[in-house]
Amino acid sequence: MLTGKKIVLAVTGSIAAYKSLLLVRLLIKEGCEVRVIMTSSATNFVSQLSFATLSNHTVYVDFFKDNTWANHVELGLWADLMIIAPASANTIAKAANGVCDNMVLATYLSSKCPVIFAPAMDLDMYLHPSTKHNLINLKSYGNHIIEATYGELASRLVGQGRMEEPENIVDYVKSFFVNSSKLYGKNLLITAGPTYEALDPVRFIGNHSSGKMGWAITKEALNRGALVNLVLGPTSLMINPHANLSIHHVSSAQQMYEASKKLHDHADISIFSAAVADYRPKDVAEQKIKKNDSNFALELIKNVDIAYELGKIKKANQVHVGFALETENEEINAKGKLAKKNFDLIVLNSANEKGAGFKHDTNKIKLISNKAITTYELKSKDEVAKDILDQIEELL
Ligand code: PMT
C-alpha cells in the first residue's frame, strides 16, 4: 500500500527518538523511501549513524557541512509526507509560530506535502495550555496530530505524553493515504484477462492475456480505498480476497458483457483491460468434434463490443478507460478507439515492444486523452497501474 511513497522523517529531542528507529524500519518494509532529518538535540538521544544506516541515506542535521548546503527546500518538495516523530514541546512551539532555526523547521516550513506530528514529552508539558494551544494552531494550518498516549514516562511519572507506537503510526500513515485518494469510496468496474470462445466441449478460441494488468489495477485501486467489481476471464492468477473486492468469473465475451452490463450503472469508473475476442464460432458443437480426412472450415460471427456498447450509455458523471493493444499505426488506432468507444482515456500498449503487453510482469504504455499523450518507461505492471490511476484521479 505504501510502496514508492516518499517520506521525510524528522526526529527531534526526546527519549522517544529510539522508537523512530523502528518507525524507519517499518516504513521501509512497507516499501517507502525514507529520508531522515534530525535536530541536534535529537542526536543526544540516538545517533545520526543509526538512522543513516537504517534509511541507507545521509541524515541531515545542519544546514551546512563541509562547505555543502543541505537543501531543505528540495527535501520538502520531494516528500509525499513529512512525519515529525517524536515532536518535542520545543519543536511544536516553534513550528506553530513559524520559527526557523534548524533543518527540521526549515524543511517543515518549505514542505508542500501533508505533515504529521507525533508529540512526545512529559505529562505536565503536554497538559500545559501553551502546548495545547500550539497543537490547536498546528491543526488549524492543516497538519495532522497523532495524540500522545497514556503510560509510564521517562520521568517515571504516569500520564499522557508517550509517543504513539511506531506500528500505530504506520497504520495512521496507511489510512491517511487511502483516505486522501480521490478513488476512496468510488465504485470501479474492471474487466480483465482473456475470453474463451467455445468450439466444442473441449476446445476454444482464446488469447494470451494472463489478467496480470487488470489485477495490478485492481490491487492499486483497493489500496486507494475503491470498491472494485472485477469481471475476470479465465486465468491462473492468484487472487487475494479483499473486503472491497467482488470477483465475477466469466468465460466468453458474451458472459463478460452480461456481467459488466449489470454492474456498469453503479460504476463511477469502468476500466476495460480485458482482451476480448472480437469473434466467436457460429456453431458450438455439443460433442467433441471428430477428426476426419478433409479440412475443417470454421465460420466466425462477431462478438459484442463491451466497451463500445457501454460507451453508448455512459452517463456524464461516469469515466471510461480503455486499452489498446496494437501492432501497427499504434497512436492513430488508439485515438480511433478513444473516440469510437467514448473513452475518456486510453492505455496504449504495443504487442511489438519487448517486455510489454501479454503475460509479462512489466508493461510500457502511453496514456492518451483528447488533450494529451503521456509516454512512460518500461515498468512493473504494479507501477503502471499507479500511473494509470494517478491519471484517472486527475480526470476526476
Ligand atoms: O492480461 P495481461 O497478460 O497482463 O496483458 C494485458 C493486456 C495486453 C491484455 C492489456 O494491457 C490490454 O492491452 N488489454 C486490451 C487488449 C485488447 O483487446 O485491445 P483492443 O485494442 O482489441 O480493444 C480495445 C478496447 O476495447 C479494450 O479496452 C478492450 O477491453 C475493449 N473491447 C474489445 C473488444 C470487445 N469485443 N469488447 C471490448 O470491450
Tab-separated table of C-alpha atoms and ligand atoms in Angstrom:
chain	number	residue	atom	x	y	z
A	1	MET	CA	0.000	0.000	0.000
A	2	LEU	CA	2.808	2.444	0.806
A	3	THR	CA	5.089	1.224	-1.986
A	4	GLY	CA	7.042	4.097	-3.504
A	5	LYS	CA	5.773	6.717	-1.037
A	6	LYS	CA	8.446	9.294	-0.209
A	7	ILE	CA	8.596	10.076	3.478
A	8	VAL	CA	10.689	12.659	5.316
A	9	LEU	CA	11.001	11.633	8.955
A	10	ALA	CA	12.040	14.467	11.270
A	11	VAL	CA	13.361	13.366	14.654
A	12	THR	CA	13.501	15.918	17.456
A	13	GLY	CA	14.860	15.926	21.004
A	14	SER	CA	13.050	13.366	23.111
A	15	ILE	CA	13.899	9.996	24.613
A	16	ALA	CA	11.181	8.604	22.316
A	17	ALA	CA	13.661	9.114	19.424
A	18	TYR	CA	14.715	5.475	19.889
A	19	LYS	CA	11.219	4.404	18.748
A	20	SER	CA	11.740	6.251	15.484
A	21	LEU	CA	14.460	3.771	14.547
A	22	LEU	CA	11.738	1.116	14.405
A	23	LEU	CA	9.490	3.543	12.551
A	24	VAL	CA	12.124	3.861	9.791
A	25	ARG	CA	12.373	0.076	9.508
A	26	LEU	CA	8.612	-0.397	9.335
A	27	LEU	CA	8.161	2.318	6.700
A	28	ILE	CA	10.929	0.826	4.554
A	29	LYS	CA	9.391	-2.641	4.973
A	30	GLU	CA	6.136	-1.191	3.619
A	31	GLY	CA	8.032	-0.018	0.518
A	32	CYS	CA	8.513	3.667	1.428
A	33	GLU	CA	11.592	5.690	0.586
A	34	VAL	CA	12.653	7.352	3.813
A	35	ARG	CA	14.932	10.370	4.393
A	36	VAL	CA	15.705	11.309	7.984
A	37	ILE	CA	16.481	14.751	9.351
A	38	MET	CA	17.241	15.477	12.985
A	39	THR	CA	17.573	18.370	15.369
A	40	SER	CA	20.953	18.493	17.108
A	41	SER	CA	19.139	17.819	20.363
A	42	ALA	CA	17.772	14.550	18.915
A	43	THR	CA	21.335	13.370	18.238
A	44	ASN	CA	21.904	13.325	22.030
A	45	PHE	CA	19.363	10.503	22.267
A	46	VAL	CA	20.046	8.448	19.110
A	47	SER	CA	22.992	8.759	16.773
A	48	GLN	CA	22.809	10.133	13.244
A	49	LEU	CA	24.649	6.987	12.156
A	50	SER	CA	21.849	4.678	13.347
A	51	PHE	CA	19.278	6.493	11.212
A	52	ALA	CA	21.691	6.759	8.276
A	53	THR	CA	22.296	3.003	8.428
A	54	LEU	CA	18.611	2.091	8.622
A	55	SER	CA	17.461	4.528	5.954
A	56	ASN	CA	20.548	3.931	3.793
A	57	HIS	CA	20.830	7.689	3.222
A	58	THR	CA	22.647	10.684	4.637
A	59	VAL	CA	20.902	12.137	7.681
A	60	TYR	CA	20.830	15.937	7.746
A	61	VAL	CA	21.175	17.845	11.000
A	62	ASP	CA	22.907	21.057	9.939
A	63	PHE	CA	22.173	23.437	7.082
A	64	PHE	CA	25.876	23.482	6.198
A	65	LYS	CA	28.505	20.811	6.423
A	66	ASP	CA	31.908	20.591	4.735
A	67	ASN	CA	31.045	23.589	2.563
A	68	THR	CA	27.849	21.975	1.239
A	69	TRP	CA	24.333	23.186	1.831
A	70	ALA	CA	21.639	20.701	2.835
A	71	ASN	CA	18.733	21.664	0.610
A	72	HIS	CA	15.693	21.676	2.854
A	73	VAL	CA	13.510	23.087	0.060
A	74	GLU	CA	14.293	20.172	-2.236
A	75	LEU	CA	13.564	17.678	0.551
A	76	GLY	CA	10.264	19.365	1.352
A	77	LEU	CA	9.207	19.230	-2.294
A	78	TRP	CA	10.420	15.635	-2.764
A	79	ALA	CA	8.291	14.222	0.056
A	80	ASP	CA	4.763	12.832	-0.258
A	81	LEU	CA	4.518	13.100	3.516
A	82	MET	CA	6.546	14.546	6.390
A	83	ILE	CA	6.349	12.891	9.804
A	84	ILE	CA	7.763	14.701	12.838
A	85	ALA	CA	8.220	11.917	15.375
A	86	PRO	CA	8.954	12.416	18.149
A	87	ALA	CA	7.785	16.023	18.084
A	88	SER	CA	9.125	17.701	21.232
A	89	ALA	CA	7.322	20.571	23.004
A	90	ASN	CA	10.092	22.865	21.776
A	91	THR	CA	9.667	21.865	18.086
A	92	ILE	CA	5.868	22.022	18.345
A	93	ALA	CA	6.063	25.564	19.802
A	94	LYS	CA	8.490	26.734	17.131
A	95	ALA	CA	6.583	25.131	14.248
A	96	ALA	CA	3.321	26.665	15.485
A	97	ASN	CA	4.963	30.089	15.416
A	98	GLY	CA	6.939	29.879	12.198
A	99	VAL	CA	10.348	29.841	13.866
A	100	CYS	CA	13.031	28.530	11.531
A	101	ASP	CA	16.304	27.937	13.358
A	102	ASN	CA	17.155	24.393	12.334
A	103	MET	CA	16.951	21.920	9.443
A	104	VAL	CA	13.729	20.278	10.704
A	105	LEU	CA	11.846	23.573	10.986
A	106	ALA	CA	13.146	24.869	7.635
A	107	THR	CA	12.003	21.650	5.929
A	108	TYR	CA	8.622	21.844	7.673
A	109	LEU	CA	8.088	25.457	6.590
A	110	SER	CA	9.064	24.808	2.983
A	111	SER	CA	7.256	21.486	2.537
A	112	LYS	CA	4.270	21.277	0.204
A	113	CYS	CA	3.196	17.831	1.429
A	114	PRO	CA	0.953	16.950	4.382
A	115	VAL	CA	2.706	16.873	7.773
A	116	ILE	CA	2.010	14.570	10.721
A	117	PHE	CA	3.210	15.458	14.238
A	118	ALA	CA	3.590	12.653	16.800
A	119	PRO	CA	4.261	14.514	20.075
A	120	ALA	CA	6.287	13.078	22.945
A	121	MET	CA	7.002	14.878	26.224
A	122	ASP	CA	6.406	14.776	29.940
A	123	LEU	CA	2.766	14.793	31.054
A	124	ASP	CA	2.748	18.319	32.518
A	125	MET	CA	4.368	19.750	29.388
A	126	TYR	CA	1.705	18.017	27.292
A	127	LEU	CA	-1.077	19.342	29.511
A	128	HIS	CA	0.299	22.897	29.579
A	129	PRO	CA	-2.114	25.376	27.971
A	130	SER	CA	0.620	26.734	25.712
A	131	THR	CA	1.351	23.247	24.286
A	132	LYS	CA	-2.360	22.612	23.802
A	133	HIS	CA	-2.700	25.993	22.109
A	134	ASN	CA	0.287	25.266	19.832
A	135	LEU	CA	-1.172	21.888	18.796
A	136	ILE	CA	-4.540	23.525	18.019
A	137	ASN	CA	-2.708	26.081	15.884
A	138	LEU	CA	-0.758	23.388	14.034
A	139	LYS	CA	-4.024	21.537	13.326
A	140	SER	CA	-5.649	24.735	12.069
A	141	TYR	CA	-2.811	25.033	9.498
A	142	GLY	CA	-3.882	21.610	8.103
A	143	ASN	CA	-1.298	19.484	9.944
A	144	HIS	CA	-2.218	16.101	11.427
A	145	ILE	CA	-1.590	15.309	15.082
A	146	ILE	CA	-1.239	11.763	16.382
A	147	GLU	CA	-2.022	12.373	20.043
A	148	ALA	CA	0.467	11.167	22.624
A	149	THR	CA	-0.664	8.093	24.552
A	150	TYR	CA	-1.052	7.407	28.269
A	151	GLY	CA	1.502	5.384	30.231
A	152	GLU	CA	4.758	5.496	32.144
A	153	LEU	CA	7.055	8.270	31.002
A	154	ALA	CA	10.837	8.656	31.114
A	155	SER	CA	10.403	10.710	34.310
A	156	ARG	CA	8.717	7.611	35.875
A	157	LEU	CA	5.543	9.678	36.153
A	158	VAL	CA	2.428	8.194	34.628
A	159	GLY	CA	0.250	10.207	32.268
A	160	GLN	CA	-0.318	11.279	28.670
A	161	GLY	CA	2.883	12.097	26.823
A	162	ARG	CA	4.236	8.885	25.292
A	163	MET	CA	4.835	8.978	21.551
A	164	GLU	CA	2.372	6.658	19.757
A	165	GLU	CA	3.867	3.234	18.983
A	166	PRO	CA	5.602	3.019	15.563
A	167	GLU	CA	3.216	0.262	14.337
A	168	ASN	CA	0.239	2.543	15.033
A	169	ILE	CA	1.941	5.494	13.313
A	170	VAL	CA	2.393	3.300	10.212
A	171	ASP	CA	-1.320	2.335	10.367
A	172	TYR	CA	-2.188	6.026	10.587
A	173	VAL	CA	0.007	6.754	7.554
A	174	LYS	CA	-1.690	3.951	5.582
A	175	SER	CA	-5.205	5.181	6.289
A	176	PHE	CA	-4.041	8.736	5.615
A	177	PHE	CA	-3.016	7.798	2.050
A	178	VAL	CA	-6.174	5.725	1.463
A	179	ASN	CA	-8.492	8.483	2.665
A	180	SER	CA	-6.722	11.197	0.698
A	181	SER	CA	-7.159	9.384	-2.644
A	182	LYS	CA	-9.877	10.622	-4.986
A	183	LEU	CA	-10.705	6.959	-5.601
A	184	TYR	CA	-11.652	6.480	-1.945
A	185	GLY	CA	-15.199	5.056	-1.806
A	186	LYS	CA	-15.591	5.088	-5.613
A	187	ASN	CA	-17.132	2.110	-7.423
A	188	LEU	CA	-14.866	0.631	-10.074
A	189	LEU	CA	-15.742	-1.890	-12.752
A	190	ILE	CA	-12.639	-3.574	-14.173
A	191	THR	CA	-12.639	-6.168	-16.967
A	192	ALA	CA	-9.517	-8.326	-17.117
A	193	GLY	CA	-8.000	-11.420	-18.654
A	194	PRO	CA	-8.870	-13.212	-21.879
A	195	THR	CA	-12.185	-14.599	-23.108
A	196	TYR	CA	-12.591	-18.179	-24.287
A	197	GLU	CA	-14.969	-18.793	-27.185
A	198	ALA	CA	-16.037	-22.424	-27.219
A	199	LEU	CA	-15.798	-24.603	-30.343
A	200	ASP	CA	-16.978	-27.751	-28.625
A	201	PRO	CA	-16.925	-29.056	-25.030
A	202	VAL	CA	-13.096	-29.340	-25.021
A	203	ARG	CA	-11.789	-26.625	-27.368
A	204	PHE	CA	-11.904	-22.859	-27.510
A	205	ILE	CA	-10.517	-19.784	-29.292
A	206	GLY	CA	-8.662	-17.627	-26.790
A	207	ASN	CA	-5.689	-15.276	-26.449
A	208	HIS	CA	-2.562	-14.876	-24.345
A	209	SER	CA	-3.914	-12.444	-21.730
A	210	SER	CA	-2.895	-13.504	-18.217
A	211	GLY	CA	-5.059	-10.926	-16.425
A	212	LYS	CA	-1.932	-9.505	-14.702
A	213	MET	CA	-2.501	-5.943	-15.929
A	214	GLY	CA	-6.122	-5.883	-14.764
A	215	TRP	CA	-5.213	-7.469	-11.436
A	216	ALA	CA	-2.450	-4.877	-10.859
A	217	ILE	CA	-5.015	-2.100	-11.420
A	218	THR	CA	-7.456	-3.860	-9.085
A	219	LYS	CA	-4.864	-4.128	-6.282
A	220	GLU	CA	-3.861	-0.481	-6.584
A	221	ALA	CA	-7.491	0.697	-6.681
A	222	LEU	CA	-8.176	-1.299	-3.491
A	223	ASN	CA	-5.109	0.289	-1.895
A	224	ARG	CA	-6.633	3.663	-2.660
A	225	GLY	CA	-9.914	2.760	-0.964
A	226	ALA	CA	-12.025	1.973	-4.045
A	227	LEU	CA	-14.754	-0.694	-4.179
A	228	VAL	CA	-13.943	-2.962	-7.096
A	229	ASN	CA	-16.065	-5.277	-9.224
A	230	LEU	CA	-13.588	-7.347	-11.221
A	231	VAL	CA	-15.069	-9.155	-14.224
A	232	LEU	CA	-12.407	-11.729	-14.891
A	233	GLY	CA	-11.914	-14.080	-17.809
A	234	PRO	CA	-10.241	-17.493	-17.330
A	235	THR	CA	-6.784	-17.029	-15.763
A	236	SER	CA	-4.436	-18.816	-13.379
A	237	LEU	CA	-3.889	-15.673	-11.310
A	238	MET	CA	-3.537	-15.972	-7.541
A	239	ILE	CA	-6.262	-13.640	-6.305
A	240	ASN	CA	-6.094	-12.404	-2.718
A	241	PRO	CA	-9.501	-11.780	-1.201
A	242	HIS	CA	-10.301	-8.246	-0.018
A	243	ALA	CA	-13.369	-6.840	1.743
A	244	ASN	CA	-13.892	-4.275	-1.029
A	245	LEU	CA	-13.419	-6.702	-3.912
A	246	SER	CA	-16.107	-8.738	-5.724
A	247	ILE	CA	-14.931	-11.094	-8.439
A	248	HIS	CA	-17.234	-12.163	-11.259
A	249	HIS	CA	-15.726	-15.105	-13.120
A	250	VAL	CA	-16.729	-15.358	-16.777
A	251	SER	CA	-15.533	-17.280	-19.785
A	252	SER	CA	-16.875	-15.892	-23.063
A	253	ALA	CA	-17.188	-12.318	-24.376
A	254	GLN	CA	-20.980	-12.594	-24.124
A	255	GLN	CA	-20.730	-13.590	-20.439
A	256	MET	CA	-18.271	-10.747	-19.815
A	257	TYR	CA	-20.694	-8.332	-21.446
A	258	GLU	CA	-23.685	-9.533	-19.421
A	259	ALA	CA	-21.784	-9.338	-16.112
A	260	SER	CA	-20.332	-5.903	-16.955
A	261	LYS	CA	-23.677	-4.507	-18.083
A	262	LYS	CA	-25.281	-5.384	-14.740
A	263	LEU	CA	-22.507	-3.627	-12.826
A	264	HIS	CA	-21.961	-0.657	-15.112
A	265	ASP	CA	-24.847	1.504	-13.926
A	266	HIS	CA	-23.329	1.801	-10.403
A	267	ALA	CA	-19.745	2.185	-11.563
A	268	ASP	CA	-18.146	5.618	-11.226
A	269	ILE	CA	-15.195	4.396	-13.255
A	270	SER	CA	-15.021	1.497	-15.733
A	271	ILE	CA	-11.633	0.211	-16.866
A	272	PHE	CA	-11.651	-2.179	-19.849
A	273	SER	CA	-8.340	-4.015	-19.625
A	274	ALA	CA	-9.641	-7.399	-20.852
A	275	ALA	CA	-8.519	-8.858	-24.163
A	276	VAL	CA	-11.952	-9.722	-25.522
A	277	ALA	CA	-12.361	-11.964	-28.568
A	278	ASP	CA	-13.890	-9.980	-31.413
A	279	TYR	CA	-15.341	-13.154	-33.000
A	280	ARG	CA	-16.733	-16.482	-31.832
A	281	PRO	CA	-17.606	-19.719	-33.665
A	282	LYS	CA	-21.064	-19.508	-35.241
A	283	ASP	CA	-21.914	-23.005	-34.050
A	284	VAL	CA	-20.699	-24.703	-30.898
A	285	ALA	CA	-20.679	-28.487	-31.281
A	286	GLU	CA	-22.419	-30.313	-28.478
A	287	GLN	CA	-19.956	-33.214	-28.665
A	288	LYS	CA	-16.208	-33.189	-29.247
A	289	ILE	CA	-15.562	-32.521	-32.947
A	290	LYS	CA	-14.107	-35.673	-34.546
A	291	LYS	CA	-11.147	-35.619	-36.869
A	292	ASN	CA	-11.763	-36.826	-40.463
A	293	ASP	CA	-9.812	-36.769	-43.731
A	294	SER	CA	-10.991	-33.393	-45.022
A	295	ASN	CA	-10.099	-29.848	-43.954
A	296	PHE	CA	-12.207	-28.100	-41.403
A	297	ALA	CA	-13.662	-24.613	-42.017
A	298	LEU	CA	-14.751	-22.542	-39.100
A	299	GLU	CA	-17.357	-19.840	-39.517
A	300	LEU	CA	-16.957	-16.986	-37.045
A	301	ILE	CA	-19.531	-14.380	-36.123
A	302	LYS	CA	-18.994	-11.022	-34.437
A	303	ASN	CA	-18.973	-10.743	-30.669
A	304	VAL	CA	-20.489	-7.857	-28.797
A	305	ASP	CA	-18.029	-4.992	-28.211
A	306	ILE	CA	-18.426	-4.485	-24.461
A	307	ALA	CA	-16.645	-1.140	-24.222
A	308	TYR	CA	-18.477	0.228	-27.270
A	309	GLU	CA	-21.935	-0.821	-26.040
A	310	LEU	CA	-21.368	0.525	-22.515
A	311	GLY	CA	-19.795	3.666	-24.004
A	312	LYS	CA	-23.127	4.392	-25.694
A	313	ILE	CA	-24.941	4.516	-22.333
A	314	LYS	CA	-22.143	6.221	-20.380
A	315	LYS	CA	-23.502	8.998	-18.154
A	316	ALA	CA	-21.874	12.396	-17.723
A	317	ASN	CA	-20.589	11.506	-14.247
A	318	GLN	CA	-19.034	8.200	-15.375
A	319	VAL	CA	-15.439	7.763	-16.513
A	320	HIS	CA	-14.440	5.092	-19.061
A	321	VAL	CA	-10.845	3.988	-19.579
A	322	GLY	CA	-9.972	1.643	-22.422
A	323	PHE	CA	-6.897	-0.252	-23.509
A	324	ALA	CA	-5.488	-0.633	-26.998
A	325	LEU	CA	-3.124	-3.454	-27.864
A	326	GLU	CA	-1.626	-2.540	-31.224
A	327	THR	CA	0.929	-3.900	-33.677
A	328	GLU	CA	0.954	-1.036	-36.245
A	329	ASN	CA	-0.177	2.601	-36.600
A	330	GLU	CA	-0.373	2.469	-32.850
A	331	GLU	CA	-1.265	6.047	-31.880
A	332	ILE	CA	-3.685	6.500	-34.784
A	333	ASN	CA	-5.514	3.280	-33.962
A	334	ALA	CA	-5.626	4.058	-30.247
A	335	LYS	CA	-7.006	7.552	-30.896
A	336	GLY	CA	-9.641	5.990	-33.174
A	337	LYS	CA	-10.732	3.658	-30.347
A	338	LEU	CA	-10.718	6.546	-27.847
A	339	ALA	CA	-13.283	8.370	-29.971
A	340	LYS	CA	-15.330	5.397	-31.217
A	341	LYS	CA	-15.751	3.743	-27.821
A	342	ASN	CA	-16.362	7.028	-25.955
A	343	PHE	CA	-13.338	6.547	-23.650
A	344	ASP	CA	-12.048	9.422	-21.509
A	345	LEU	CA	-8.590	7.885	-21.548
A	346	ILE	CA	-6.960	5.024	-23.428
A	347	VAL	CA	-3.923	2.995	-22.387
A	348	LEU	CA	-1.858	2.113	-25.433
A	349	ASN	CA	0.475	-0.873	-25.185
A	350	SER	CA	2.302	-2.392	-28.064
A	351	ALA	CA	2.482	-6.101	-28.869
A	352	ASN	CA	5.826	-5.351	-30.573
A	353	GLU	CA	7.532	-3.781	-27.579
A	354	LYS	CA	9.875	-6.014	-25.535
A	355	GLY	CA	8.522	-6.662	-22.039
A	356	ALA	CA	5.138	-5.093	-22.821
A	357	GLY	CA	1.621	-6.445	-23.300
A	358	PHE	CA	0.523	-10.041	-22.726
A	359	LYS	CA	1.809	-12.188	-19.850
A	360	HIS	CA	4.837	-10.096	-18.839
A	361	ASP	CA	5.186	-8.710	-15.324
A	362	THR	CA	6.133	-5.421	-16.984
A	363	ASN	CA	4.430	-3.099	-19.429
A	364	LYS	CA	5.279	0.037	-21.401
A	365	ILE	CA	2.371	2.352	-22.033
A	366	LYS	CA	1.229	5.650	-23.468
A	367	LEU	CA	-1.781	7.324	-21.886
A	368	ILE	CA	-3.858	9.109	-24.485
A	369	SER	CA	-6.705	11.528	-23.808
A	370	ASN	CA	-8.293	14.126	-26.047
A	371	LYS	CA	-5.881	16.661	-24.578
A	372	ALA	CA	-2.518	14.942	-24.236
A	373	ILE	CA	-0.307	11.925	-24.792
A	374	THR	CA	1.992	10.838	-21.968
A	375	THR	CA	4.717	8.262	-22.614
A	376	TYR	CA	6.044	6.077	-19.816
A	377	GLU	CA	9.138	3.912	-19.411
A	378	LEU	CA	9.003	0.112	-19.153
A	379	LYS	CA	7.866	-0.600	-15.583
A	380	SER	CA	6.348	-3.370	-13.490
A	381	LYS	CA	2.604	-3.747	-14.062
A	382	ASP	CA	2.108	-2.674	-10.418
A	383	GLU	CA	3.883	0.623	-11.181
A	384	VAL	CA	1.992	1.012	-14.471
A	385	ALA	CA	-1.280	0.586	-12.554
A	386	LYS	CA	-0.264	3.524	-10.348
A	387	ASP	CA	0.422	5.732	-13.366
A	388	ILE	CA	-2.977	4.833	-14.842
A	389	LEU	CA	-4.855	5.504	-11.599
A	390	ASP	CA	-2.927	8.751	-10.998
A	391	GLN	CA	-4.152	9.992	-14.389
A	392	ILE	CA	-7.697	8.842	-13.654
A	393	GLU	CA	-7.562	10.775	-10.361
A	394	GLU	CA	-6.561	13.847	-12.329
A	395	LEU	CA	-9.574	13.330	-14.613
A	396	LEU	CA	-11.929	13.267	-11.625
B	1	PMT	O1	-3.565	-9.687	-19.196
B	1	PMT	P1	-2.091	-9.401	-19.423
B	1	PMT	O2	-1.313	-10.655	-19.802
B	1	PMT	O3	-1.447	-8.683	-18.263
B	1	PMT	O4	-1.996	-8.444	-20.694
B	1	PMT	C1	-2.508	-7.161	-20.624
B	1	PMT	C2	-3.212	-6.777	-21.929
B	1	PMT	C3	-2.204	-6.783	-23.060
B	1	PMT	C4	-4.350	-7.751	-22.245
B	1	PMT	C5	-3.812	-5.363	-21.688
B	1	PMT	O5	-2.773	-4.471	-21.386
B	1	PMT	C6	-4.555	-4.850	-22.933
B	1	PMT	O6	-3.988	-4.249	-23.814
B	1	PMT	N1	-5.887	-5.115	-22.984
B	1	PMT	C7	-6.747	-4.801	-24.136
B	1	PMT	C8	-6.451	-5.738	-25.284
B	1	PMT	C9	-7.390	-5.524	-26.416
B	1	PMT	O7	-8.234	-6.352	-26.615
B	1	PMT	O8	-7.284	-4.394	-27.055
B	1	PMT	P2	-8.232	-3.997	-28.308
B	1	PMT	O9	-7.439	-2.920	-28.955
B	1	PMT	O10	-8.603	-5.172	-29.104
B	1	PMT	O11	-9.560	-3.444	-27.626
B	1	PMT	C10	-9.796	-2.065	-27.358
B	1	PMT	C11	-10.626	-1.906	-26.105
B	1	PMT	O12	-11.959	-2.415	-26.294
B	1	PMT	C12	-10.090	-2.626	-24.899
B	1	PMT	O13	-10.326	-1.795	-23.785
B	1	PMT	C13	-10.931	-3.911	-24.836
B	1	PMT	O14	-11.079	-4.384	-23.497
B	1	PMT	C14	-12.253	-3.421	-25.366
B	1	PMT	N2	-13.021	-4.468	-26.069
B	1	PMT	C15	-12.541	-5.023	-27.215
B	1	PMT	C16	-13.298	-5.944	-27.907
B	1	PMT	C17	-14.580	-6.316	-27.405
B	1	PMT	N3	-15.328	-7.213	-28.023
B	1	PMT	N4	-15.022	-5.767	-26.265
B	1	PMT	C18	-14.273	-4.850	-25.595
B	1	PMT	O15	-14.687	-4.361	-24.534
